Amino acid sequence: MYFLCTGNSCRSQMAEGFAKDILGSDWEVRSAGVEVHGVNPLAIKVMNEVGIDISHNTSKLIDTDYLNQCSIVVTLCGDAKDKCPVTPSSVKRIHWPLKDPNQASGNEMERLIVFREVRDQIKQNISDLAKNIK
């Protein structure tokens, strides 16, 4: 399973963390971006709040070899959906249009609220997906 977003800094990193936790070792899970922005410290912080450590993750570009052998590819923003390379018909593509927490304004507490909302939506989406693929 591959989670893709623009910079592989927030949404896809959180999705990778939840998918590894929820799906377990039966699934190979990775994340990547169409660009590399580094893992956002606020994404690390809100994932730590729910007991998932993504602090050792790195921001990566899309690996087309891995992409083409995946059973499921999930895009988490319109940019990734539009720029994702063509995949074989065997790859199930899913799109979750999530808001970008990097765009949140205000002080850190106000921005953390947005990061938590997106985190919780990602967890729900992965939990729902897990029910359909297990």
mmCIF file of C-alpha atoms in Angstrom, residues 4-124:
data_model
loop_
_atom_site.group_PDB
_atom_site.id
_atom_site.type_symbol
_atom_site.label_atom_id
_atom_site.label_comp_id
_atom_site.label_asym_id
_atom_site.label_seq_id
_atom_site.Cartn_x
_atom_site.Cartn_y
_atom_site.Cartn_z
ATOM 1 C CA LEU A 4 0.918 9.794 -1.691
ATOM 2 C CA CYS A 5 0.616 13.521 -1.142
ATOM 3 C CA THR A 6 2.422 16.619 -2.339
ATOM 4 C CA GLY A 7 5.446 16.850 -0.043
ATOM 5 C CA ASN A 8 5.325 13.618 1.981
ATOM 6 C CA SER A 9 5.465 15.758 5.123
ATOM 7 C CA CYS A 10 2.111 15.377 6.914
ATOM 8 C CA ARG A 11 -0.889 13.519 5.510
ATOM 9 C CA SER A 12 0.955 10.647 3.852
ATOM 10 C CA GLN A 13 3.314 10.295 6.815
ATOM 11 C CA MET A 14 0.366 10.067 9.225
ATOM 12 C CA ALA A 15 -1.374 7.597 6.905
ATOM 13 C CA GLU A 16 1.726 5.420 6.751
ATOM 14 C CA GLY A 17 1.941 5.408 10.546
ATOM 15 C CA PHE A 18 -1.720 4.473 11.022
ATOM 16 C CA ALA A 19 -1.697 1.855 8.266
ATOM 17 C CA LYS A 20 1.314 0.098 9.747
ATOM 18 C CA ASP A 21 -0.377 0.149 13.147
ATOM 19 C CA ILE A 22 -3.852 -0.923 11.971
ATOM 20 C CA LEU A 23 -2.938 -3.357 9.177
ATOM 21 C CA GLY A 24 0.099 -4.858 10.851
ATOM 22 C CA SER A 25 2.902 -6.772 9.210
ATOM 23 C CA ASP A 26 0.628 -8.470 6.637
ATOM 24 C CA TRP A 27 0.903 -5.322 4.518
ATOM 25 C CA GLU A 28 3.951 -3.480 3.222
ATOM 26 C CA VAL A 29 3.127 0.181 3.697
ATOM 27 C CA ARG A 30 5.047 3.198 2.428
ATOM 28 C CA SER A 31 4.445 6.871 1.762
ATOM 29 C CA ALA A 32 5.916 9.352 -0.681
ATOM 30 C CA GLY A 33 5.338 12.680 -2.344
ATOM 31 C CA VAL A 34 5.580 14.351 -5.713
ATOM 32 C CA GLU A 35 8.087 16.618 -3.922
ATOM 33 C CA VAL A 36 10.184 16.219 -0.756
ATOM 34 C CA HIS A 37 9.425 18.672 2.052
ATOM 35 C CA GLY A 38 10.674 16.828 5.159
ATOM 36 C CA VAL A 39 8.474 15.418 7.917
ATOM 37 C CA ASN A 40 6.545 18.193 9.656
ATOM 38 C CA PRO A 41 7.253 18.404 13.421
ATOM 39 C CA LEU A 42 3.556 19.016 14.142
ATOM 40 C CA ALA A 43 2.650 15.770 12.330
ATOM 41 C CA ILE A 44 5.170 13.969 14.531
ATOM 42 C CA LYS A 45 3.682 15.629 17.620
ATOM 43 C CA VAL A 46 0.038 14.750 16.913
ATOM 44 C CA MET A 47 0.919 11.162 16.014
ATOM 45 C CA ASN A 48 2.866 10.828 19.277
ATOM 46 C CA GLU A 49 -0.324 11.912 21.052
ATOM 47 C CA VAL A 50 -1.988 8.688 19.819
ATOM 48 C CA GLY A 51 1.033 6.487 20.480
ATOM 49 C CA ILE A 52 2.464 6.264 16.961
ATOM 50 C CA ASP A 53 6.069 7.362 16.423
ATOM 51 C CA ILE A 54 6.819 8.724 12.951
ATOM 52 C CA SER A 55 9.858 10.716 14.086
ATOM 53 C CA HIS A 56 12.258 8.409 12.232
ATOM 54 C CA ASN A 57 10.333 8.603 8.942
ATOM 55 C CA THR A 58 11.882 10.486 6.058
ATOM 56 C CA SER A 59 10.264 12.421 3.245
ATOM 57 C CA LYS A 60 10.631 10.518 -0.046
ATOM 58 C CA LEU A 61 9.795 10.935 -3.725
ATOM 59 C CA ILE A 62 7.472 8.476 -5.451
ATOM 60 C CA ASP A 63 9.231 5.223 -6.327
ATOM 61 C CA THR A 64 7.620 4.138 -9.612
ATOM 62 C CA ASP A 65 8.813 0.545 -9.266
ATOM 63 C CA TYR A 66 7.094 0.224 -5.874
ATOM 64 C CA LEU A 67 4.059 2.166 -7.129
ATOM 65 C CA ASN A 68 3.541 -0.232 -10.030
ATOM 66 C CA GLN A 69 3.638 -3.339 -7.852
ATOM 67 C CA CYS A 70 1.286 -2.037 -5.137
ATOM 68 C CA SER A 71 -2.170 -3.463 -4.726
ATOM 69 C CA ILE A 72 -3.546 -0.150 -3.382
ATOM 70 C CA VAL A 73 -2.406 3.439 -3.899
ATOM 71 C CA VAL A 74 -4.113 6.188 -1.900
ATOM 72 C CA THR A 75 -3.692 9.827 -2.897
ATOM 73 C CA LEU A 76 -4.385 12.310 -0.116
ATOM 74 C CA CYS A 77 -4.560 15.547 -2.085
ATOM 75 C CA GLY A 78 -5.507 16.748 -5.541
ATOM 76 C CA ASP A 79 -1.922 17.572 -6.444
ATOM 77 C CA ALA A 80 -0.772 13.990 -5.828
ATOM 78 C CA LYS A 81 -3.825 12.618 -7.629
ATOM 79 C CA ASP A 82 -3.116 14.786 -10.672
ATOM 80 C CA LYS A 83 0.645 14.179 -10.728
ATOM 81 C CA CYS A 84 0.708 10.492 -9.774
ATOM 82 C CA PRO A 85 2.239 8.449 -12.582
ATOM 83 C CA VAL A 86 0.004 6.081 -14.520
ATOM 84 C CA THR A 87 -0.314 2.705 -12.821
ATOM 85 C CA PRO A 88 -1.177 -0.740 -14.159
ATOM 86 C CA SER A 89 -4.857 -1.704 -14.046
ATOM 87 C CA SER A 90 -4.041 -4.150 -11.234
ATOM 88 C CA VAL A 91 -3.374 -1.214 -8.882
ATOM 89 C CA LYS A 92 -6.492 -0.034 -7.054
ATOM 90 C CA ARG A 93 -6.414 3.750 -6.786
ATOM 91 C CA ILE A 94 -8.257 5.530 -4.005
ATOM 92 C CA HIS A 95 -8.468 9.284 -3.453
ATOM 93 C CA TRP A 96 -9.064 10.927 -0.074
ATOM 94 C CA PRO A 97 -9.213 14.711 -0.607
ATOM 95 C CA LEU A 98 -7.912 15.834 2.786
ATOM 96 C CA LYS A 99 -7.149 19.425 3.667
ATOM 97 C CA ASP A 100 -3.470 20.256 4.016
ATOM 98 C CA PRO A 101 -2.624 20.898 7.674
ATOM 99 C CA ASN A 102 0.536 22.683 6.510
ATOM 100 C CA GLN A 103 -1.755 25.468 5.312
ATOM 101 C CA ALA A 104 -3.230 26.020 8.790
ATOM 102 C CA SER A 105 -2.667 29.513 10.141
ATOM 103 C CA GLY A 106 -2.449 30.908 13.630
ATOM 104 C CA ASN A 107 -0.325 30.032 16.594
ATOM 105 C CA GLU A 108 0.921 26.511 17.277
ATOM 106 C CA MET A 109 -2.145 25.560 19.337
ATOM 107 C CA GLU A 110 -4.494 26.674 16.536
ATOM 108 C CA ARG A 111 -2.439 24.791 13.953
ATOM 109 C CA LEU A 112 -2.387 21.655 16.137
ATOM 110 C CA ILE A 113 -6.198 21.622 16.076
ATOM 111 C CA VAL A 114 -6.106 21.312 12.283
ATOM 112 C CA PHE A 115 -3.376 18.655 12.402
ATOM 113 C CA ARG A 116 -5.483 16.640 14.880
ATOM 114 C CA GLU A 117 -8.601 16.917 12.706
ATOM 115 C CA VAL A 118 -6.711 15.637 9.664
ATOM 116 C CA ARG A 119 -5.000 12.921 11.744
ATOM 117 C CA ASP A 120 -8.340 11.688 13.079
ATOM 118 C CA GLN A 121 -9.887 11.643 9.590
ATOM 119 C CA ILE A 122 -6.943 9.639 8.256
ATOM 120 C CA LYS A 123 -7.294 7.126 11.095
ATOM 121 C CA GLN A 124 -11.007 6.737 10.353
#
